[in-house]
CSV table of C-alpha atoms in Angstrom, one decimal:
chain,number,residue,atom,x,y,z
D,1,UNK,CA,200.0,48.6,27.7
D,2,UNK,CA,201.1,50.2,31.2
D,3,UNK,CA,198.3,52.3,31.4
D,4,UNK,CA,195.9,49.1,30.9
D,5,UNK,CA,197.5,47.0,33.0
D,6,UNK,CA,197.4,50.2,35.8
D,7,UNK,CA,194.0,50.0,35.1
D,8,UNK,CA,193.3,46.6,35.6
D,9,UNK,CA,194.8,47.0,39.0
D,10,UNK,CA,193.2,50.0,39.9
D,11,UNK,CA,189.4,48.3,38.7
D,12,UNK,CA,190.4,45.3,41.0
D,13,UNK,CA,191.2,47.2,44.2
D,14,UNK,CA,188.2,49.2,43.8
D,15,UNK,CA,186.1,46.5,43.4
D,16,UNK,CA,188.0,44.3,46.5
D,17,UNK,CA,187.6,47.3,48.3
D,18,UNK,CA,183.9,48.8,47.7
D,19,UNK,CA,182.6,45.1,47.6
D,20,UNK,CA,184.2,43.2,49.9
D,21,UNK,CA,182.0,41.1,51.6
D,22,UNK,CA,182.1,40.3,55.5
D,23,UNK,CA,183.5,37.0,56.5
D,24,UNK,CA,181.2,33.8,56.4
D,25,UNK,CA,179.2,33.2,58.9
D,26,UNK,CA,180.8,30.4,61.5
D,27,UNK,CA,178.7,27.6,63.0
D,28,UNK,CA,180.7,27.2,66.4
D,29,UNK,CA,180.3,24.5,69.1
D,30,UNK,CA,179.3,25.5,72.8
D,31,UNK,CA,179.1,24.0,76.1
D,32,UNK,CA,177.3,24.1,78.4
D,33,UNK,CA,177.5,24.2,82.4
D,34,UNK,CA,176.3,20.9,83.0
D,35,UNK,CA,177.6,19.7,79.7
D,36,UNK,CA,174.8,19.6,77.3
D,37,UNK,CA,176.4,20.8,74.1
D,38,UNK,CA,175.0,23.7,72.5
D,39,UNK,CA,174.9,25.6,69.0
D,40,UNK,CA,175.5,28.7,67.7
D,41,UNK,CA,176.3,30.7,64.6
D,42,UNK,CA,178.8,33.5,64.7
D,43,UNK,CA,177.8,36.4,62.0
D,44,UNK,CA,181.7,38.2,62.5
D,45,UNK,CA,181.6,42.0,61.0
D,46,UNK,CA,185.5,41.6,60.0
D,47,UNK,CA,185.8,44.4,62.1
D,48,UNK,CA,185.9,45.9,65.8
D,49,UNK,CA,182.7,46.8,66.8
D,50,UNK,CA,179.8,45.8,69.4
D,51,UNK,CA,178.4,42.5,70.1
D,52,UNK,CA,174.4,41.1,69.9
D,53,UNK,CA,172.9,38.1,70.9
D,54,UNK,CA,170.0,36.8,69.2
D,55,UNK,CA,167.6,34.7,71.2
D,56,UNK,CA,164.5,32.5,69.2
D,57,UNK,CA,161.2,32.3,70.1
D,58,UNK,CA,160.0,28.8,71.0
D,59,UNK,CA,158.7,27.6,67.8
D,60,UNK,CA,161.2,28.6,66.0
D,61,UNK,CA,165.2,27.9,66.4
D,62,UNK,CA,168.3,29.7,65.6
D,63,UNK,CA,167.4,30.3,61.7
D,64,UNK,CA,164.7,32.7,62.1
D,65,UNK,CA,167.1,35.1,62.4
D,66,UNK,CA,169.7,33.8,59.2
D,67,UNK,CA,167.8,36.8,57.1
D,68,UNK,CA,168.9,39.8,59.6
D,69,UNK,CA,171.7,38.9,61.4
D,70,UNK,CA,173.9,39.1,57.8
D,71,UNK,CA,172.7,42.7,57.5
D,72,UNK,CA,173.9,43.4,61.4
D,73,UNK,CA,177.5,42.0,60.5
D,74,UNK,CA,177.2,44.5,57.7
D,75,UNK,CA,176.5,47.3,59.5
D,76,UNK,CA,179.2,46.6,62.0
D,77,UNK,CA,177.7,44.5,64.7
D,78,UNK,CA,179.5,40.8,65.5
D,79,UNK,CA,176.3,38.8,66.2
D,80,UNK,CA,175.8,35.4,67.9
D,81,UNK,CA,172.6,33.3,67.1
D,82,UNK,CA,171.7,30.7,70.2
D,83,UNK,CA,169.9,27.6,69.8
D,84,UNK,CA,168.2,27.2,73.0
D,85,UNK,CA,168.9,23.5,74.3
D,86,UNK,CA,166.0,21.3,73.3
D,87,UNK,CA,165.5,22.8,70.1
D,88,UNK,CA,167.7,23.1,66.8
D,89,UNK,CA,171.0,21.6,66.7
D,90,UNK,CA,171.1,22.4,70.5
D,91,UNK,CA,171.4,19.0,72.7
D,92,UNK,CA,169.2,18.4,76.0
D,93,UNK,CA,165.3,17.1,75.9
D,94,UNK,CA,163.4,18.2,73.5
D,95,UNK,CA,161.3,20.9,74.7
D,96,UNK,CA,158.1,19.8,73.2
D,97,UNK,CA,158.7,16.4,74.8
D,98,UNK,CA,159.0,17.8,78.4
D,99,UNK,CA,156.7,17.6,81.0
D,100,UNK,CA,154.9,21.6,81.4
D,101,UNK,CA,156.4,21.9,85.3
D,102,UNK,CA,160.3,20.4,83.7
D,103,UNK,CA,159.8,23.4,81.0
D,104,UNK,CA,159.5,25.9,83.5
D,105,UNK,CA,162.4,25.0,85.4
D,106,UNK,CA,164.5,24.7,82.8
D,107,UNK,CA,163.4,28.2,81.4
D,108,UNK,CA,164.2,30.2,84.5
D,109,UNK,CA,167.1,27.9,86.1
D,110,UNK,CA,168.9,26.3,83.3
D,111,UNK,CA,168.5,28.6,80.3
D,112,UNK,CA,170.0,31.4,81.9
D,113,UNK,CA,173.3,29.4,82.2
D,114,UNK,CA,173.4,28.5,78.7
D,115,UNK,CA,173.0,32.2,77.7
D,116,UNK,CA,175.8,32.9,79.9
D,117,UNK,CA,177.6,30.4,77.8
D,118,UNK,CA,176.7,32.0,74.8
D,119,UNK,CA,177.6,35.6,75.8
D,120,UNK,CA,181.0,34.7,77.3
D,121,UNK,CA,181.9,33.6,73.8
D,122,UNK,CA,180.4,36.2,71.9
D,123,UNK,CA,183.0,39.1,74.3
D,124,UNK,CA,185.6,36.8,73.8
D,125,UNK,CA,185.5,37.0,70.0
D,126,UNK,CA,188.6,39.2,68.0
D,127,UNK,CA,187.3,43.1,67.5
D,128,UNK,CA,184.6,42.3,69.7
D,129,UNK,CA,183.4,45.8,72.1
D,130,UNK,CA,183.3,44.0,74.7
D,131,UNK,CA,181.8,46.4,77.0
D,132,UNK,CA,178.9,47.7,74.3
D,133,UNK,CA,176.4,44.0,73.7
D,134,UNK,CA,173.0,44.1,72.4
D,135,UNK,CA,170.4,41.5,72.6
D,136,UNK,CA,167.8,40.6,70.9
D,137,UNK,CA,164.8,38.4,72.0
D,138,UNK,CA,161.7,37.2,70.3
D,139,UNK,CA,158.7,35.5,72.3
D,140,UNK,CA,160.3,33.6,75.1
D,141,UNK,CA,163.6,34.9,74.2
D,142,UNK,CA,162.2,38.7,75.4
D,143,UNK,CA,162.6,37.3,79.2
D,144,UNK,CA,165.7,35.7,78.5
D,145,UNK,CA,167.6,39.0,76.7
D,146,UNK,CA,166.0,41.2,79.6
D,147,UNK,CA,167.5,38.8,82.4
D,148,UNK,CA,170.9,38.7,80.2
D,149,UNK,CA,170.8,42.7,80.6
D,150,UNK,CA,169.9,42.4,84.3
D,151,UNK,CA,173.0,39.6,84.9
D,152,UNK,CA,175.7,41.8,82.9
D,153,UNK,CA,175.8,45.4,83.0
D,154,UNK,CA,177.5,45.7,79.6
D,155,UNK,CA,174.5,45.4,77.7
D,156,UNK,CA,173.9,48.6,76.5
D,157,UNK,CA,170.1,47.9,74.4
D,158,UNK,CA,167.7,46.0,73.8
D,159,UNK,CA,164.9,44.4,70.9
D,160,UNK,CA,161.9,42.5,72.0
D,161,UNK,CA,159.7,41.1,69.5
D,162,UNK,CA,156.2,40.0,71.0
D,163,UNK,CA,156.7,38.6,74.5
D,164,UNK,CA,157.0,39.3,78.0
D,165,UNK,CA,158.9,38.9,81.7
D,166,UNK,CA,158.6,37.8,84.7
D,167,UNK,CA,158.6,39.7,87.6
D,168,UNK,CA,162.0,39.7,88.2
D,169,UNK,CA,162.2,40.7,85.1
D,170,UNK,CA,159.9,43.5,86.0
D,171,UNK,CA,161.9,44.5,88.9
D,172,UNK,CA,164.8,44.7,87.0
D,173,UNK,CA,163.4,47.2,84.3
D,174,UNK,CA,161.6,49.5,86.9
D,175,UNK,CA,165.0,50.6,87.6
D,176,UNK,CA,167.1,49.9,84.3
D,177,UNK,CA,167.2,53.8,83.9
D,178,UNK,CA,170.6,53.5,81.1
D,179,UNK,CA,168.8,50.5,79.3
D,180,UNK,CA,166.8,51.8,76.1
D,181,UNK,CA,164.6,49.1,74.8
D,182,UNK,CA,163.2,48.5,71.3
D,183,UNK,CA,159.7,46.6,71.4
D,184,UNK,CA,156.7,45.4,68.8
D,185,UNK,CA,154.2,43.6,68.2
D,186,UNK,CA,151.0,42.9,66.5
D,187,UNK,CA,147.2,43.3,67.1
D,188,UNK,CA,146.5,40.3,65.7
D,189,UNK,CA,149.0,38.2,68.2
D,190,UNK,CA,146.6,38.0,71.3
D,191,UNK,CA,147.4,40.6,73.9
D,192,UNK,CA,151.3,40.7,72.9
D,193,UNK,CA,150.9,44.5,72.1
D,194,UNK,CA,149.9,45.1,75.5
D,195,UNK,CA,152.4,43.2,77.0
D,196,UNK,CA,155.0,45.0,75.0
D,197,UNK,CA,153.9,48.3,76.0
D,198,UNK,CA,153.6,47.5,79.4
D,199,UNK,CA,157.1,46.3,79.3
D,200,UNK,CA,158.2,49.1,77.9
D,201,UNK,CA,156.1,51.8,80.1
D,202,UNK,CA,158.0,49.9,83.4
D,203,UNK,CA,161.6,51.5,82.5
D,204,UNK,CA,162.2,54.8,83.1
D,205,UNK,CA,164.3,55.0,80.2
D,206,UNK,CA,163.0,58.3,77.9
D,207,UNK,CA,164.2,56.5,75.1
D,208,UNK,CA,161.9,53.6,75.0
D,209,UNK,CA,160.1,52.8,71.5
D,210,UNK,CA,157.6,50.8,70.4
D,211,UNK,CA,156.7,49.8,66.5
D,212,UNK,CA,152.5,48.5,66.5
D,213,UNK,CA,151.7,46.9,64.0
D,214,UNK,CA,147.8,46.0,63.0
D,215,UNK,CA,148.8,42.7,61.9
D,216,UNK,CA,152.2,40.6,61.4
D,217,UNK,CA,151.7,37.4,63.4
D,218,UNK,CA,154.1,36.6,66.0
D,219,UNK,CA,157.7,37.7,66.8
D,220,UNK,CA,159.6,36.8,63.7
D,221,UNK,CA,156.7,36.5,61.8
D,222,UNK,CA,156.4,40.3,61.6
D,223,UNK,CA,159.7,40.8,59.4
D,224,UNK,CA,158.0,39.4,56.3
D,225,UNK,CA,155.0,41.3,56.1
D,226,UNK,CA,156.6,44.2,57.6
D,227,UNK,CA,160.4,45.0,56.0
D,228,UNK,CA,160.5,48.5,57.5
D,229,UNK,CA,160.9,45.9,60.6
D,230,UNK,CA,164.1,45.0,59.5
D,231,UNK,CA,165.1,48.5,59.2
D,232,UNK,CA,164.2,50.1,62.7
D,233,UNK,CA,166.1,47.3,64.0
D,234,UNK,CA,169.0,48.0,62.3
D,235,UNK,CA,169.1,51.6,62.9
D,236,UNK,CA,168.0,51.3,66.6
D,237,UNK,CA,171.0,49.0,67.6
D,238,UNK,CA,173.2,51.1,65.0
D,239,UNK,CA,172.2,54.3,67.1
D,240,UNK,CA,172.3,52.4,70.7
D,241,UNK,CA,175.5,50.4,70.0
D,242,UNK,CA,177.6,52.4,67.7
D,243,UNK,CA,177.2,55.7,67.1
D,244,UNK,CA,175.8,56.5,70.8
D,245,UNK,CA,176.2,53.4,72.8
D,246,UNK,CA,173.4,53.1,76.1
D,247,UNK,CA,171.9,56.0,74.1
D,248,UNK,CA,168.9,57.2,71.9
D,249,UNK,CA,166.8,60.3,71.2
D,250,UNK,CA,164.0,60.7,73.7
D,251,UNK,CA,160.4,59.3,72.2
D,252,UNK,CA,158.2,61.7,73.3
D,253,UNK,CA,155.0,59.8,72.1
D,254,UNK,CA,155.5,57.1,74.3
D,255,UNK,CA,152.7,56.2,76.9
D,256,UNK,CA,150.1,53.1,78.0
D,257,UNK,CA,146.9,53.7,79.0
D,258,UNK,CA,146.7,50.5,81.6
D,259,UNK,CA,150.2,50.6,83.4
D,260,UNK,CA,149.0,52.3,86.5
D,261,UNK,CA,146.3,49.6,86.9
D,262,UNK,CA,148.7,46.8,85.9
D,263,UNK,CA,151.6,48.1,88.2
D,264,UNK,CA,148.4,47.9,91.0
D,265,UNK,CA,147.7,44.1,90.3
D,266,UNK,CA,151.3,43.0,89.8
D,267,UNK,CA,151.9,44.7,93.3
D,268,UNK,CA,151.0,43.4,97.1
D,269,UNK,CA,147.4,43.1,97.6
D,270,UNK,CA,147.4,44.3,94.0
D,271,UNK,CA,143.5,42.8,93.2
D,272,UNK,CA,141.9,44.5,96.1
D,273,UNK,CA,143.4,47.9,94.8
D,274,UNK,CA,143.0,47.1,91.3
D,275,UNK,CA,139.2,46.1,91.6
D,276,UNK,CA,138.5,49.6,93.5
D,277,UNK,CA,139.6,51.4,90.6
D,278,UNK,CA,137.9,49.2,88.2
D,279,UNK,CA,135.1,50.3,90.3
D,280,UNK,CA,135.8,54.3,89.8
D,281,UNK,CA,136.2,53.5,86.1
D,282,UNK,CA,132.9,51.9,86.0
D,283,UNK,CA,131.4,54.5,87.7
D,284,UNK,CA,131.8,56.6,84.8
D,285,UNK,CA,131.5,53.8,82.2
D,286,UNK,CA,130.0,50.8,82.9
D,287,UNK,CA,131.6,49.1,80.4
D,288,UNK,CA,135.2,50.2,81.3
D,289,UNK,CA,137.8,47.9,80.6
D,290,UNK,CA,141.0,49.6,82.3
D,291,UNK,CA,143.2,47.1,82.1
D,292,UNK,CA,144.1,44.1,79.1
D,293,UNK,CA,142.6,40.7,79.7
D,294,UNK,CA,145.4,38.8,78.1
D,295,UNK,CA,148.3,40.4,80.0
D,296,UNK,CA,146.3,39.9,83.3
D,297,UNK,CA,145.7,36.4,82.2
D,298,UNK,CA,149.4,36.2,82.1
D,299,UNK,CA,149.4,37.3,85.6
D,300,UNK,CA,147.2,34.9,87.0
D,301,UNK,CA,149.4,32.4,85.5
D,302,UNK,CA,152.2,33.6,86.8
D,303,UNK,CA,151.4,33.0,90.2
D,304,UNK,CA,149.8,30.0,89.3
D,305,UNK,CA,152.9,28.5,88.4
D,306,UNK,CA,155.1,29.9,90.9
D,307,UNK,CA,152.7,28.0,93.5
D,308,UNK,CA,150.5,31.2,94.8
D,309,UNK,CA,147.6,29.4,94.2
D,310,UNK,CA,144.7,31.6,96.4
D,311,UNK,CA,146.4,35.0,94.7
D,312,UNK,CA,146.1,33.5,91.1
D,313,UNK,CA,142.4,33.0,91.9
D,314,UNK,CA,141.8,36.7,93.1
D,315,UNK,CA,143.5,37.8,89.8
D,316,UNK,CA,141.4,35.4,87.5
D,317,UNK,CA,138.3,37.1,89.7
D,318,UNK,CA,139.4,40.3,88.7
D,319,UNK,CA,140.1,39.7,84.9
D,320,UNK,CA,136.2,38.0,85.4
D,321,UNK,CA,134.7,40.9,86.6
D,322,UNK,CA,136.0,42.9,83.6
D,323,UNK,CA,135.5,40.6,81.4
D,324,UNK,CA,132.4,39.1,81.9
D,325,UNK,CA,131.5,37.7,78.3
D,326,UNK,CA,135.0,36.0,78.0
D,327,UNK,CA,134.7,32.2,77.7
D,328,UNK,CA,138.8,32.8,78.6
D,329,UNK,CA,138.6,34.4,81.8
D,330,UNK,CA,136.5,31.3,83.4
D,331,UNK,CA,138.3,28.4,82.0
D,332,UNK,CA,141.3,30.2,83.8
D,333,UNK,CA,139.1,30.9,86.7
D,334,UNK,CA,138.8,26.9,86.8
D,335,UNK,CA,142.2,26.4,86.4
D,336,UNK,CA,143.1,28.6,89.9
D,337,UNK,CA,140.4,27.0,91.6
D,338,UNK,CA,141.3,23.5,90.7
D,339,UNK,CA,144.9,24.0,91.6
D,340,UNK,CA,143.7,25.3,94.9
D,341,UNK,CA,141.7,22.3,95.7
D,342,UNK,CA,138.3,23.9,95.2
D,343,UNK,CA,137.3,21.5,92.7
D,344,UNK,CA,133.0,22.4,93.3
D,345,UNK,CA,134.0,25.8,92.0
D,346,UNK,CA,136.6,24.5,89.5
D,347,UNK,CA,133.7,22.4,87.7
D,348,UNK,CA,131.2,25.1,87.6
D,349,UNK,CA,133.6,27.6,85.8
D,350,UNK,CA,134.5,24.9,83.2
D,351,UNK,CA,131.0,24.8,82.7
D,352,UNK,CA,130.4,28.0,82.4
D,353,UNK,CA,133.4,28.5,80.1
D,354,UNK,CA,131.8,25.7,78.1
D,355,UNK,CA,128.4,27.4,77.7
D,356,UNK,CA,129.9,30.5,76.6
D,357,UNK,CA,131.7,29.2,73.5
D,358,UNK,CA,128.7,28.1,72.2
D,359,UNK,CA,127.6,31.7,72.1
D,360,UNK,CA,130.8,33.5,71.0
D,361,UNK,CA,130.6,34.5,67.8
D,362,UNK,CA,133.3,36.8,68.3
D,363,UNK,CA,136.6,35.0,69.2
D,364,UNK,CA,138.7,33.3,66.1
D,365,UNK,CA,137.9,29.3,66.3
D,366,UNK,CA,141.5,28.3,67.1
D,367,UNK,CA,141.3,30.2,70.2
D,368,UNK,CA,138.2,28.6,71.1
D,369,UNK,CA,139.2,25.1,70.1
D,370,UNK,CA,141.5,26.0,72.6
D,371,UNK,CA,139.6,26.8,75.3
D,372,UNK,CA,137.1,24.1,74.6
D,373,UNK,CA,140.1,21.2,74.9
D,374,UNK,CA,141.1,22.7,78.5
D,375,UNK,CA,138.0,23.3,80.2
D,376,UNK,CA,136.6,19.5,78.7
D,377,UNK,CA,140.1,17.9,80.2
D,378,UNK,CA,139.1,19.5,83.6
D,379,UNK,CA,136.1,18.7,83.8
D,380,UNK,CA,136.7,15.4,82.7
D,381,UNK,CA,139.4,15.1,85.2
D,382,UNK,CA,137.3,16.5,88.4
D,383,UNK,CA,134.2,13.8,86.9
D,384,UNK,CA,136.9,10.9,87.5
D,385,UNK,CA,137.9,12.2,90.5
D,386,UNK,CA,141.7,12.2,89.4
């Protein structure tokens, strides 16, 4: 009878003890600076150990990440799951419903703040390293983890799942020597592979990896198709934030093919110096295409938005020159022009853009639906003389 009740005991520690799960995970209440009231949920390892922040992409909330984050608390990571405002259980405008130049500003002058928010909680948690955070970012949360790294000093790594950053951003990584950074992304996702190595290629970090993928969707969308996903991010932030924090093997295979001639455009008088060796290249190929459309695109954009009208244009031009059979490139050529006041030229790239579609046989019909919507709104705009 002893020795089966000392049994019984001995069973049920072993089992309390080899099984025991980690705590729940916590929906918690946030605030933020201006008093919008945010949402969270708090994945607690039930033990000391590092911190990560998980930032969604913006089609997607907090619960894209409900599938890994469990797995981090598992493996000894406390991890905190943000609901950008305007989306989930997060307060503020919906971001859908905002106005495109309201969006922006709330991106890259209001976000930040609530991230902030976010972090201070997650280093204020019991057990919590509070010196050793990760972040994570998919889509429009790469720029936001990256500027979270560039704001605190005690983020030691980070994972960034098809996006990009601005060029503070940029500036911020060219020197971010002690950051290693996870990337991927898929061919199939527009020019996010490029983008992601570009990224990558502008830190001087030896560490820096990059998972390709040939197809997998976007940001999140990768996981399901791809489990081995789940897996490198796991073991990069376990190698990074616990067993060698700031720290991972050097990659010896990493490398990009465009990021001198991207590094050219994205500096001053960048086009000029980035047509001439577009020249060179096409000097010895005339169908060279040094450099990726979509992340020049980006570019042009960029300084679109930030009000550099005449310098988005030479961009566009560039991206036009090497691209010549891309209905893309002159419907963004239109936008620049249009923006600058040069609505004659705006109208004739429209046009163009317009003309080509009909020919492409090439580009997936979304994307030229796409194209076909914005160059008919300009050119239906310039005709009304709005």
């Amino acid at each position: 009878m002893i020795r089966r009740v000392l049994s019984s005991l001995f069973v049920a520690v072993f089992i309390s003890t080899v099984f025991a799960a980690t705590p729940a995970p916590q929906n918690v209440d946030l605030t933020a600076p201006d008093g919008v009231k945010l949402k969270a949920t708090y994945y607690p390892a039930g033990k000391a150990g590092p911190g990560v922040l998980l930032m969604h992409q913006c089609n997607r909330d907090r619960k894209m990440w409900a599938d890994i984050a469990p797995k981090m608390a598992e493996a000894g990571m406390n991890v905190l799951a943000l609901d950008f405002r305007g989306f989930g259980e997060s307060g503020g405008t919906k971001f859908d419903q905002m106005p495109p130049q309201e969006r922006g500003q709330a991106v890259t002058q209001v976000w930040p703040k609530d991230v902030d928010v976010a972090f201070q909680y997650l280093i204020s948690q019991k057990g919590v390293t509070k010196t050793v955070i990760g972040a994570a970012g998919a889509s429009c949360g790469v720029n936001q983890s990256i500027q979270l790294a560039s704001r605190h000093p005690e983020v030691k790594s980070l994972v960034l799942l098809s996006g990009n950053t601005d060029a503070d951003g940029r500036r911020f990584l060219r020197n971010a020597k002690d950051l290693p950074l996870f990337g991927s992304a898929a061919d199939d996702d527009g020019g996010a592979v490029e983008m992601m190595q570009w990224i990558l290629s502008l830190s001087p970090n030896p560490a820096n990896t990059f998972q390709r993928y040939a197809t997998g969707g976007h940001g999140i969308e990768m996981f399901a198709p791809h489990p081995d996903l789940t897996d490198h991010v796991l073991n990069w932030f376990k190698t990074t934030l616990i067993k060698t924090p700031g720290k991972a093997p050097e990659n010896k295979n990493a490398s990009f093919r465009g990021a001198s001639i991207l590094e050219a455009i994205d500096s001053a008088g960048g086009p000029a110096k980035a047509a001439e060796m577009l020249a060179k290249a096409r000097e010895k190929d005339p169908k060279a295409k040094p450099f990726p459309e979509a992340v020049v695109n980006l570019l042009g954009y960029e300084h679109l938005q930030s009000g550099d009208g005449k310098g988005a244009i030479e961009i566009f031009k560039l991206n036009q020159q090497a691209y010549p059979d891309s209905a893309n490139v002159y419907d963004s050529l239109s936008d620049g022009y249009l923006a600058d006041g040069q609505t004659d030229l705006a109208l004739r790239n429209a046009k163009t853009a317009l003309n080509m579609l009909e020919k492409d046989t090439t580009t997936p019909e979304a994307t030229k639906q796409a194209i076909r919507q914005s160059a008919e709104q300009k050119i239906k705009q310039i005709s009304s003389g709005q």
